Short mmCIF file of N, CA and C in Angstrom, two decimals:
data_model
loop_
_atom_site.label_atom_id
_atom_site.label_comp_id
_atom_site.label_asym_id
_atom_site.label_seq_id
_atom_site.Cartn_x
_atom_site.Cartn_y
_atom_site.Cartn_z
N MET A 1 382.18 66.83 294.72
CA MET A 1 381.29 66.76 293.75
C MET A 1 381.41 68.30 292.57
N MET A 2 381.23 68.36 291.48
CA MET A 2 381.50 69.60 290.56
C MET A 2 380.26 69.98 290.60
N TYR A 3 380.09 71.39 289.90
CA TYR A 3 379.14 72.24 289.97
C TYR A 3 379.27 72.17 288.36
N ASN A 4 377.41 71.96 288.58
CA ASN A 4 377.42 71.74 286.79
C ASN A 4 376.67 73.27 286.28
N PHE A 5 377.35 73.99 285.46
CA PHE A 5 377.05 75.15 284.82
C PHE A 5 375.88 74.90 283.71
N LYS A 6 375.67 73.54 283.22
CA LYS A 6 374.41 73.65 282.40
C LYS A 6 373.10 73.60 283.43
N LYS A 7 373.10 72.73 284.04
CA LYS A 7 372.22 72.65 284.94
C LYS A 7 371.49 73.97 285.50
N ALA A 8 372.71 74.58 286.20
CA ALA A 8 372.29 76.24 286.64
C ALA A 8 371.71 76.87 285.59
N PHE A 9 372.28 76.78 284.45
CA PHE A 9 372.02 77.56 283.19
C PHE A 9 370.50 77.47 283.06
N VAL A 10 370.12 76.15 282.79
CA VAL A 10 368.59 75.69 282.57
C VAL A 10 367.80 76.27 283.58
N PHE A 11 368.13 76.08 285.14
CA PHE A 11 367.61 76.39 285.99
C PHE A 11 366.98 78.03 285.87
N VAL A 12 368.26 78.70 285.77
CA VAL A 12 368.14 80.32 285.63
C VAL A 12 367.05 80.52 284.47
N LEU A 13 367.27 80.21 283.59
CA LEU A 13 366.46 80.47 282.27
C LEU A 13 364.80 80.03 282.61
N THR A 14 364.95 78.84 283.05
CA THR A 14 363.44 78.24 283.54
C THR A 14 362.78 79.33 284.75
N PHE A 15 363.61 79.84 285.45
CA PHE A 15 362.67 80.64 286.14
C PHE A 15 362.42 82.34 285.76
N TYR A 16 363.23 82.59 284.76
CA TYR A 16 362.90 83.62 284.19
C TYR A 16 361.98 83.80 282.95
N PHE A 17 361.87 82.63 282.77
CA PHE A 17 360.51 82.21 281.84
C PHE A 17 359.14 82.19 282.38
N ILE A 18 359.34 81.42 283.44
CA ILE A 18 358.08 81.32 284.35
C ILE A 18 357.49 83.09 284.83
N THR A 19 358.63 83.52 285.16
CA THR A 19 358.24 85.21 286.13
C THR A 19 358.13 85.73 284.85
N PHE A 20 358.20 85.59 283.69
CA PHE A 20 357.76 86.56 282.61
C PHE A 20 356.45 86.16 282.17
N ALA A 21 356.25 84.66 282.14
CA ALA A 21 355.07 84.23 281.48
C ALA A 21 353.83 84.65 282.85
N TRP A 22 354.28 84.81 284.25
CA TRP A 22 353.32 85.15 285.30
C TRP A 22 353.09 87.05 284.95
N PHE A 23 353.94 87.36 284.63
CA PHE A 23 353.57 88.96 284.30
C PHE A 23 352.62 89.04 283.17
N LEU A 24 353.04 88.54 282.15
CA LEU A 24 352.06 88.45 281.14
C LEU A 24 350.45 88.10 281.15
N TYR A 25 350.49 87.00 282.10
CA TYR A 25 349.21 86.56 282.44
C TYR A 25 348.74 87.44 283.73
N LYS A 26 349.26 88.42 284.49
CA LYS A 26 348.53 89.34 285.04
C LYS A 26 348.26 90.74 284.35
N LEU A 27 348.78 90.73 283.06
CA LEU A 27 348.46 91.88 282.41
C LEU A 27 346.91 91.97 282.22
N PRO A 28 346.39 93.20 282.03
CA PRO A 28 344.97 93.08 281.01
C PRO A 28 344.87 92.61 279.71
N TYR A 29 343.66 92.11 279.74
CA TYR A 29 343.41 91.78 278.02
C TYR A 29 344.12 92.57 277.04
N ARG A 30 343.45 94.01 277.44
CA ARG A 30 343.85 94.86 276.51
C ARG A 30 344.42 96.26 277.25
N VAL A 31 345.61 96.53 276.84
CA VAL A 31 346.38 97.69 277.15
C VAL A 31 345.62 98.95 276.39
N SER A 32 345.37 99.97 277.18
CA SER A 32 345.13 101.05 276.45
C SER A 32 345.75 102.07 277.16
N PHE A 33 346.35 103.12 276.04
CA PHE A 33 347.05 104.26 276.22
C PHE A 33 345.98 105.45 276.07
N ASP A 34 346.01 106.06 277.14
CA ASP A 34 345.30 107.53 276.60
C ASP A 34 345.92 108.69 275.94
N ARG A 35 345.85 108.53 274.99
CA ARG A 35 346.90 109.13 274.03
C ARG A 35 346.04 110.77 273.40
N LYS A 36 345.92 111.50 274.10
CA LYS A 36 345.31 112.51 273.95
C LYS A 36 345.85 113.34 272.67
N GLU A 37 345.18 113.83 272.02
CA GLU A 37 345.64 114.79 270.73
C GLU A 37 345.81 116.10 271.40
N PRO A 38 346.46 116.80 270.61
CA PRO A 38 347.01 118.27 271.16
C PRO A 38 346.08 119.06 271.11
N GLU A 39 346.01 119.71 272.17
CA GLU A 39 344.83 121.12 272.33
C GLU A 39 345.03 121.81 271.43
N GLU A 40 346.04 122.34 270.89
CA GLU A 40 346.34 123.29 269.91
C GLU A 40 346.44 122.30 268.44
N LYS A 41 345.71 122.95 267.73
CA LYS A 41 345.99 122.30 266.15
C LYS A 41 347.28 122.89 265.41
N PRO A 42 348.02 122.15 264.52
CA PRO A 42 348.84 122.52 263.87
C PRO A 42 348.71 123.56 262.93
N ALA A 43 349.16 124.95 262.62
CA ALA A 43 348.99 125.86 261.73
C ALA A 43 349.92 126.00 260.76
N PHE A 44 351.21 125.76 261.32
CA PHE A 44 352.35 126.16 260.21
C PHE A 44 353.29 125.13 260.42
N VAL A 45 354.34 124.73 259.16
CA VAL A 45 355.24 123.93 259.41
C VAL A 45 356.43 124.89 259.22
N ILE A 46 357.75 124.74 259.98
CA ILE A 46 358.77 125.68 260.02
C ILE A 46 359.93 124.68 260.03
N ALA A 47 361.31 125.30 259.46
CA ALA A 47 362.30 124.38 259.50
C ALA A 47 363.43 124.97 260.61
N TYR A 48 363.52 123.99 261.37
CA TYR A 48 364.59 124.73 262.52
C TYR A 48 365.35 123.61 262.96
N LYS A 49 366.58 123.99 263.01
CA LYS A 49 367.68 122.96 263.76
C LYS A 49 367.73 121.76 262.78
N ASN A 50 367.62 121.99 261.51
CA ASN A 50 367.86 120.73 260.51
C ASN A 50 366.51 119.64 260.67
N ARG A 51 365.70 120.13 261.12
CA ARG A 51 364.17 119.68 261.06
C ARG A 51 362.93 120.55 260.87
N TYR A 52 361.95 119.59 260.54
CA TYR A 52 360.55 120.24 260.24
C TYR A 52 359.83 120.09 261.48
N TRP A 53 359.30 121.57 262.15
CA TRP A 53 358.67 121.34 263.01
C TRP A 53 356.68 121.93 262.87
N LEU A 54 356.04 121.02 263.53
CA LEU A 54 354.61 121.97 263.55
C LEU A 54 354.67 122.88 264.65
N VAL A 55 353.77 123.94 264.33
CA VAL A 55 353.56 125.28 264.98
C VAL A 55 352.17 125.74 265.18
N SER A 56 351.76 125.92 266.19
CA SER A 56 350.27 126.60 266.56
C SER A 56 350.27 127.74 266.19
N GLU A 57 349.10 127.93 266.00
CA GLU A 57 348.86 129.55 265.71
C GLU A 57 349.18 130.41 266.77
N ASN A 58 349.68 130.23 268.10
CA ASN A 58 350.18 130.55 268.99
C ASN A 58 351.53 130.91 269.00
N GLY A 59 352.23 130.09 268.21
CA GLY A 59 353.30 130.04 268.02
C GLY A 59 354.56 128.80 268.70
N ASP A 60 353.83 128.08 269.15
CA ASP A 60 354.45 126.85 270.50
C ASP A 60 354.66 125.97 269.34
N ILE A 61 356.00 125.40 269.18
CA ILE A 61 356.40 123.99 268.69
C ILE A 61 355.62 123.10 269.26
N LEU A 62 354.59 122.36 268.39
CA LEU A 62 353.81 121.22 268.89
C LEU A 62 354.67 119.94 268.69
N GLY A 63 355.60 119.82 267.65
CA GLY A 63 356.51 118.34 267.55
C GLY A 63 356.70 118.26 266.07
N VAL A 64 357.51 117.00 265.76
CA VAL A 64 357.97 117.20 264.95
C VAL A 64 357.04 116.71 263.50
N ALA A 65 357.16 117.47 262.28
CA ALA A 65 356.31 117.08 261.42
C ALA A 65 356.44 115.82 260.31
N LYS A 66 355.52 115.64 260.14
CA LYS A 66 355.35 114.23 258.97
C LYS A 66 355.61 114.68 257.63
N LEU A 67 355.73 113.68 256.89
CA LEU A 67 356.18 114.28 255.27
C LEU A 67 354.59 114.36 254.63
N SER A 68 353.76 114.08 255.03
CA SER A 68 352.44 114.13 254.81
C SER A 68 351.90 115.74 255.25
N ASP A 69 352.41 116.58 255.91
CA ASP A 69 352.31 117.58 256.66
C ASP A 69 352.81 118.46 255.36
N LEU A 70 354.32 118.30 255.17
CA LEU A 70 355.11 118.88 254.12
C LEU A 70 354.36 118.79 252.44
N ALA A 71 353.51 117.92 252.41
CA ALA A 71 353.08 117.72 251.21
C ALA A 71 351.68 118.79 250.96
N THR A 72 351.43 119.14 251.87
CA THR A 72 349.94 120.12 252.03
C THR A 72 350.39 121.45 252.30
N ASN A 73 350.81 121.87 252.93
CA ASN A 73 351.59 123.06 252.92
C ASN A 73 352.98 123.53 252.68
N ALA A 74 353.06 124.56 252.53
CA ALA A 74 354.62 125.00 252.03
C ALA A 74 355.25 125.31 253.66
N PHE A 75 356.75 125.23 254.10
CA PHE A 75 357.20 125.38 254.99
C PHE A 75 357.69 126.33 255.10
N VAL A 76 358.20 127.18 256.59
CA VAL A 76 358.72 128.43 256.57
C VAL A 76 359.87 128.20 256.99
N SER A 77 361.14 128.88 256.45
CA SER A 77 362.65 128.78 256.96
C SER A 77 363.23 130.27 257.46
N GLN A 78 364.07 130.13 258.09
CA GLN A 78 364.91 131.36 258.86
C GLN A 78 363.86 132.08 259.87
N VAL A 79 363.01 131.02 260.71
CA VAL A 79 362.51 131.67 262.03
C VAL A 79 363.52 131.62 262.63
N ASP A 80 362.89 132.59 263.87
CA ASP A 80 363.66 132.90 265.04
C ASP A 80 362.65 131.96 266.40
N VAL A 81 363.52 131.12 266.72
CA VAL A 81 362.49 130.36 267.71
C VAL A 81 363.51 130.88 269.19
N VAL A 82 362.64 131.28 270.27
CA VAL A 82 362.85 131.37 271.36
C VAL A 82 362.04 130.36 272.30
N ASP A 83 362.94 129.70 273.04
CA ASP A 83 362.26 128.63 274.21
C ASP A 83 361.07 127.74 273.60
N LEU A 84 361.31 127.34 272.51
CA LEU A 84 360.48 126.53 271.61
C LEU A 84 359.01 127.44 271.30
N LYS A 85 359.28 128.53 271.19
CA LYS A 85 358.17 129.41 270.74
C LYS A 85 358.77 129.94 269.51
N VAL A 86 358.16 130.49 268.64
CA VAL A 86 358.06 131.21 267.37
C VAL A 86 357.93 132.72 267.67
N ASP A 87 359.24 133.57 267.60
CA ASP A 87 359.42 135.17 267.70
C ASP A 87 358.22 135.44 266.95
N LYS A 88 357.78 136.62 267.98
CA LYS A 88 356.35 137.47 267.75
C LYS A 88 356.68 137.89 266.31
N VAL A 89 357.53 138.33 265.91
CA VAL A 89 357.55 138.96 264.49
C VAL A 89 357.72 138.38 263.45
N SER A 90 358.12 137.17 263.60
CA SER A 90 358.05 135.88 262.46
C SER A 90 356.69 135.16 262.78
N LEU A 91 356.28 134.93 263.74
CA LEU A 91 354.62 134.29 264.12
C LEU A 91 353.64 135.32 263.13
N GLU A 92 353.61 136.74 263.23
CA GLU A 92 352.92 137.68 262.51
C GLU A 92 353.13 137.60 261.22
N THR A 93 354.12 137.35 260.93
CA THR A 93 354.15 137.12 259.22
C THR A 93 354.16 135.88 258.96
N MET A 94 354.15 134.85 259.43
CA MET A 94 353.55 133.70 258.92
C MET A 94 352.01 133.84 259.18
N LYS A 95 351.75 134.23 259.91
CA LYS A 95 349.98 134.42 259.96
C LYS A 95 349.43 135.33 258.44
N ARG A 96 350.13 136.21 258.33
CA ARG A 96 349.72 136.88 256.92
C ARG A 96 349.98 136.02 255.81
N LEU A 97 350.79 135.19 255.93
CA LEU A 97 351.37 134.29 254.67
C LEU A 97 350.32 133.25 254.59
N LYS A 98 349.65 132.91 255.31
CA LYS A 98 348.87 131.78 255.23
C LYS A 98 348.00 131.28 254.00
N ILE A 99 347.97 132.17 253.26
CA ILE A 99 347.06 131.76 251.86
C ILE A 99 348.59 131.68 250.92
N VAL A 100 349.67 131.97 251.39
CA VAL A 100 350.46 131.60 250.06
C VAL A 100 351.15 130.33 250.54
N LEU A 101 351.38 130.22 252.04
CA LEU A 101 351.94 128.69 252.13
C LEU A 101 350.79 127.81 251.91
N GLN A 102 349.78 128.22 251.44
CA GLN A 102 348.66 126.96 251.14
C GLN A 102 348.70 126.70 249.51
N SER A 103 349.34 127.68 248.93
CA SER A 103 349.42 127.78 247.84
C SER A 103 350.04 126.16 247.07
N PRO A 104 349.79 125.80 246.01
CA PRO A 104 350.18 124.55 245.64
C PRO A 104 351.56 124.70 244.85
N TYR A 105 351.88 126.07 244.73
CA TYR A 105 353.23 126.37 243.63
C TYR A 105 354.22 126.77 244.89
N VAL A 106 354.06 126.72 245.93
CA VAL A 106 354.89 127.52 247.04
C VAL A 106 355.47 126.19 247.65
N THR A 107 356.96 126.34 247.95
CA THR A 107 357.17 125.12 248.32
C THR A 107 358.10 125.36 249.89
N GLU A 108 358.33 126.67 249.80
CA GLU A 108 359.17 127.41 250.83
C GLU A 108 358.89 128.66 250.74
N VAL A 109 359.18 129.24 252.10
CA VAL A 109 359.51 130.66 252.31
C VAL A 109 360.50 130.96 252.86
N ARG A 110 361.04 132.23 252.70
CA ARG A 110 362.38 132.26 253.90
C ARG A 110 362.03 133.75 254.22
N LEU A 111 362.22 133.69 255.52
CA LEU A 111 361.77 135.15 255.82
C LEU A 111 362.79 136.09 255.81
N LYS A 112 363.95 135.41 256.16
CA LYS A 112 364.99 136.59 256.32
C LYS A 112 365.34 136.88 255.05
N ASP A 113 365.38 136.44 253.88
CA ASP A 113 365.75 136.57 252.31
C ASP A 113 364.81 137.24 252.25
N LYS A 114 363.41 137.12 252.27
CA LYS A 114 362.09 137.75 251.42
C LYS A 114 362.10 137.08 250.14
N CYS A 115 362.11 135.76 250.19
CA CYS A 115 361.83 135.22 249.18
C CYS A 115 360.90 133.56 249.20
N ALA A 116 360.62 133.30 248.17
CA ALA A 116 359.63 132.05 248.19
C ALA A 116 360.25 131.37 247.02
N ILE A 117 360.59 130.12 247.68
CA ILE A 117 360.87 128.70 246.64
C ILE A 117 359.44 128.19 245.74
N LEU A 118 359.55 128.24 244.80
CA LEU A 118 358.46 127.68 244.00
C LEU A 118 358.65 126.45 243.23
N LEU A 119 358.15 125.87 243.16
CA LEU A 119 358.31 124.34 242.36
C LEU A 119 359.43 124.51 240.85
N LYS A 120 359.94 123.88 240.71
CA LYS A 120 360.83 123.53 239.77
C LYS A 120 362.08 124.34 240.38
N GLY A 121 362.26 124.54 241.62
CA GLY A 121 363.33 125.22 241.87
C GLY A 121 363.58 126.77 241.73
N VAL A 122 362.75 127.44 241.51
CA VAL A 122 362.39 128.67 241.07
C VAL A 122 362.51 129.71 242.08
N VAL A 123 363.50 130.76 242.64
CA VAL A 123 363.55 131.60 243.58
C VAL A 123 362.52 132.77 243.33
N LEU A 124 361.75 132.96 243.91
CA LEU A 124 361.04 134.39 243.63
C LEU A 124 361.12 135.58 245.00
N TYR A 125 361.98 136.25 244.46
CA TYR A 125 362.15 137.77 245.57
C TYR A 125 361.38 138.80 245.40
N PHE A 126 361.00 139.23 246.46
CA PHE A 126 360.12 140.67 246.23
C PHE A 126 360.41 141.65 247.48
N ASN A 127 359.72 142.73 247.37
CA ASN A 127 360.36 144.17 248.37
C ASN A 127 359.53 143.85 249.93
N GLU A 128 357.96 143.41 249.48
CA GLU A 128 357.12 143.79 250.31
C GLU A 128 356.58 142.41 250.49
N TRP A 129 356.00 141.73 251.65
CA TRP A 129 355.19 140.59 252.06
C TRP A 129 353.93 140.79 251.01
N ASN A 130 353.29 142.09 251.36
CA ASN A 130 352.08 142.29 250.60
C ASN A 130 352.11 141.88 249.11
N ASP A 131 353.06 142.11 248.49
CA ASP A 131 353.78 141.98 246.99
C ASP A 131 353.51 140.44 246.50
N LEU A 132 353.48 139.87 247.56
CA LEU A 132 353.60 138.24 247.52
C LEU A 132 352.12 138.02 247.52
N ILE A 133 351.53 138.38 248.48
CA ILE A 133 350.15 137.79 248.88
C ILE A 133 349.27 138.53 247.84
N THR A 134 349.48 139.61 247.35
CA THR A 134 348.40 140.27 246.84
C THR A 134 348.64 139.51 245.14
N HIS A 135 349.72 139.17 244.89
CA HIS A 135 349.96 138.56 243.79
C HIS A 135 350.09 136.68 243.35
N CYS A 136 350.00 136.44 244.72
CA CYS A 136 349.83 134.82 244.85
C CYS A 136 348.96 134.20 243.87
N SER A 137 347.90 134.54 243.40
CA SER A 137 346.74 133.90 242.34
C SER A 137 347.51 134.08 240.99
N LYS A 138 348.65 134.93 240.81
CA LYS A 138 349.18 134.83 239.48
C LYS A 138 350.44 134.13 239.11
N LEU A 139 350.75 133.16 240.30
CA LEU A 139 351.78 132.11 240.48
C LEU A 139 351.39 131.10 239.61
N GLU A 140 350.26 130.47 239.39
CA GLU A 140 349.55 129.51 238.25
C GLU A 140 349.84 129.85 236.96
N THR A 141 349.95 130.97 236.34
CA THR A 141 349.98 131.05 235.21
C THR A 141 351.57 131.60 235.25
N ALA A 142 352.21 131.92 235.71
CA ALA A 142 353.78 132.81 235.84
C ALA A 142 354.44 131.43 235.67
N ILE A 143 354.07 130.10 236.61
CA ILE A 143 354.90 129.10 236.87
C ILE A 143 355.07 128.44 235.61
N ARG A 144 354.35 128.64 234.82
CA ARG A 144 354.46 127.62 233.65
C ARG A 144 355.52 128.09 232.37
N PHE A 145 355.96 129.55 232.62
CA PHE A 145 357.00 130.22 231.85
C PHE A 145 357.97 130.53 232.23
N MET A 146 358.53 130.10 233.61
CA MET A 146 359.38 130.05 234.37
C MET A 146 360.45 129.00 234.10
N GLU A 147 361.58 129.43 234.10
CA GLU A 147 362.84 128.58 233.68
C GLU A 147 362.99 127.71 235.43
N PRO A 148 363.22 126.67 235.16
CA PRO A 148 363.58 125.52 236.05
C PRO A 148 365.16 125.88 236.85
N LYS A 149 365.11 126.27 238.32
CA LYS A 149 366.26 126.65 238.91
C LYS A 149 366.76 128.10 238.61
N SER A 150 365.88 129.19 238.15
CA SER A 150 366.27 130.42 238.00
C SER A 150 365.68 131.20 239.11
N GLU A 151 365.84 132.82 238.69
CA GLU A 151 365.81 133.45 239.95
C GLU A 151 364.84 134.32 239.29
N TYR A 152 363.62 135.18 239.91
CA TYR A 152 362.68 136.24 239.54
C TYR A 152 362.58 137.17 240.40
N PHE A 153 361.92 138.12 240.30
CA PHE A 153 361.84 139.50 241.06
C PHE A 153 360.23 139.68 240.61
N LEU A 154 359.38 139.69 241.83
CA LEU A 154 358.04 140.09 241.63
C LEU A 154 357.90 141.66 242.02
N SER A 155 357.74 142.31 241.19
CA SER A 155 357.29 143.82 241.34
C SER A 155 355.94 144.16 242.23
N PRO A 156 355.65 145.09 242.73
CA PRO A 156 354.78 145.42 243.45
C PRO A 156 353.28 145.58 242.33
N VAL A 157 353.48 145.74 241.21
CA VAL A 157 352.44 145.74 240.13
C VAL A 157 352.31 144.32 239.75
N GLY A 158 352.95 143.35 240.06
CA GLY A 158 352.50 142.07 239.72
C GLY A 158 353.07 141.57 238.56
N LEU A 159 354.31 142.22 238.12
CA LEU A 159 355.06 141.73 237.10
C LEU A 159 356.40 140.90 237.64
N PHE A 160 356.74 139.75 236.56
CA PHE A 160 357.57 138.75 237.04
C PHE A 160 359.09 139.13 236.18
N TYR A 161 360.22 139.38 236.89
CA TYR A 161 361.31 140.04 236.02
C TYR A 161 362.28 138.67 236.33
N LYS A 162 363.12 138.28 235.14
CA LYS A 162 364.02 137.11 235.45
C LYS A 162 365.23 138.14 235.81
N LEU A 163 366.30 137.42 237.17
CA LEU A 163 367.24 138.34 237.54
C LEU A 163 368.14 137.34 236.46
N ARG A 164 369.16 138.20 236.26
CA ARG A 164 370.36 137.61 235.26
C ARG A 164 371.70 137.97 236.22
N GLY A 165 372.80 136.94 235.85
CA GLY A 165 374.18 137.56 236.34
C GLY A 165 374.65 137.87 235.27
N ASP A 166 375.89 138.50 235.16
CA ASP A 166 376.71 138.85 234.43
C ASP A 166 377.18 137.50 233.57
N GLU A 167 377.86 137.30 232.63
CA GLU A 167 378.03 136.29 231.98
C GLU A 167 379.35 135.63 232.38
N SER A 168 380.00 136.09 233.12
CA SER A 168 381.22 135.56 234.32
C SER A 168 380.81 134.55 234.95
N GLU A 169 379.29 134.98 235.42
CA GLU A 169 378.74 133.96 236.57
C GLU A 169 378.28 132.81 235.73
N LYS A 170 378.91 131.28 236.03
CA LYS A 170 378.21 130.28 235.37
C LYS A 170 378.00 129.52 236.39
N LYS A 171 376.50 128.83 236.39
CA LYS A 171 375.98 128.06 237.23
C LYS A 171 376.04 126.36 236.74
#
């Protein structure tokens, strides 16, 4: 007598189908997952290890940021992170810059370079963080006159100077 592989295959397939149907029958009608909201609300968005992350007021990394998070606030780059927590110095600077990060004209703030990337790809350098915080309200009118993809310097008195390279540097 020969072994019939076709009948054996149908038998095993039927057995798995009945087992799967019984498992579905035993499941409750509604499956509920207890999704808890994070205890801490995201306060900042940082760029770290080629991703954007949500960070709490305490400096804890809460998770990966969504595109909608980037649309509402500027992100901070060149941040020091240790054990999934933002460094204290970086966190204090980010807290001071909260009003700047909410500006619709700022897209990124680089902590180590002390510069802000504005709309149109404009790079704005400054000496002190207070210069940027104090003159953040002037960005609305200044951005209208700034050339795209150019570099400017913000003076402590609130004047914007265009930085120029020598003629041998062509971009």
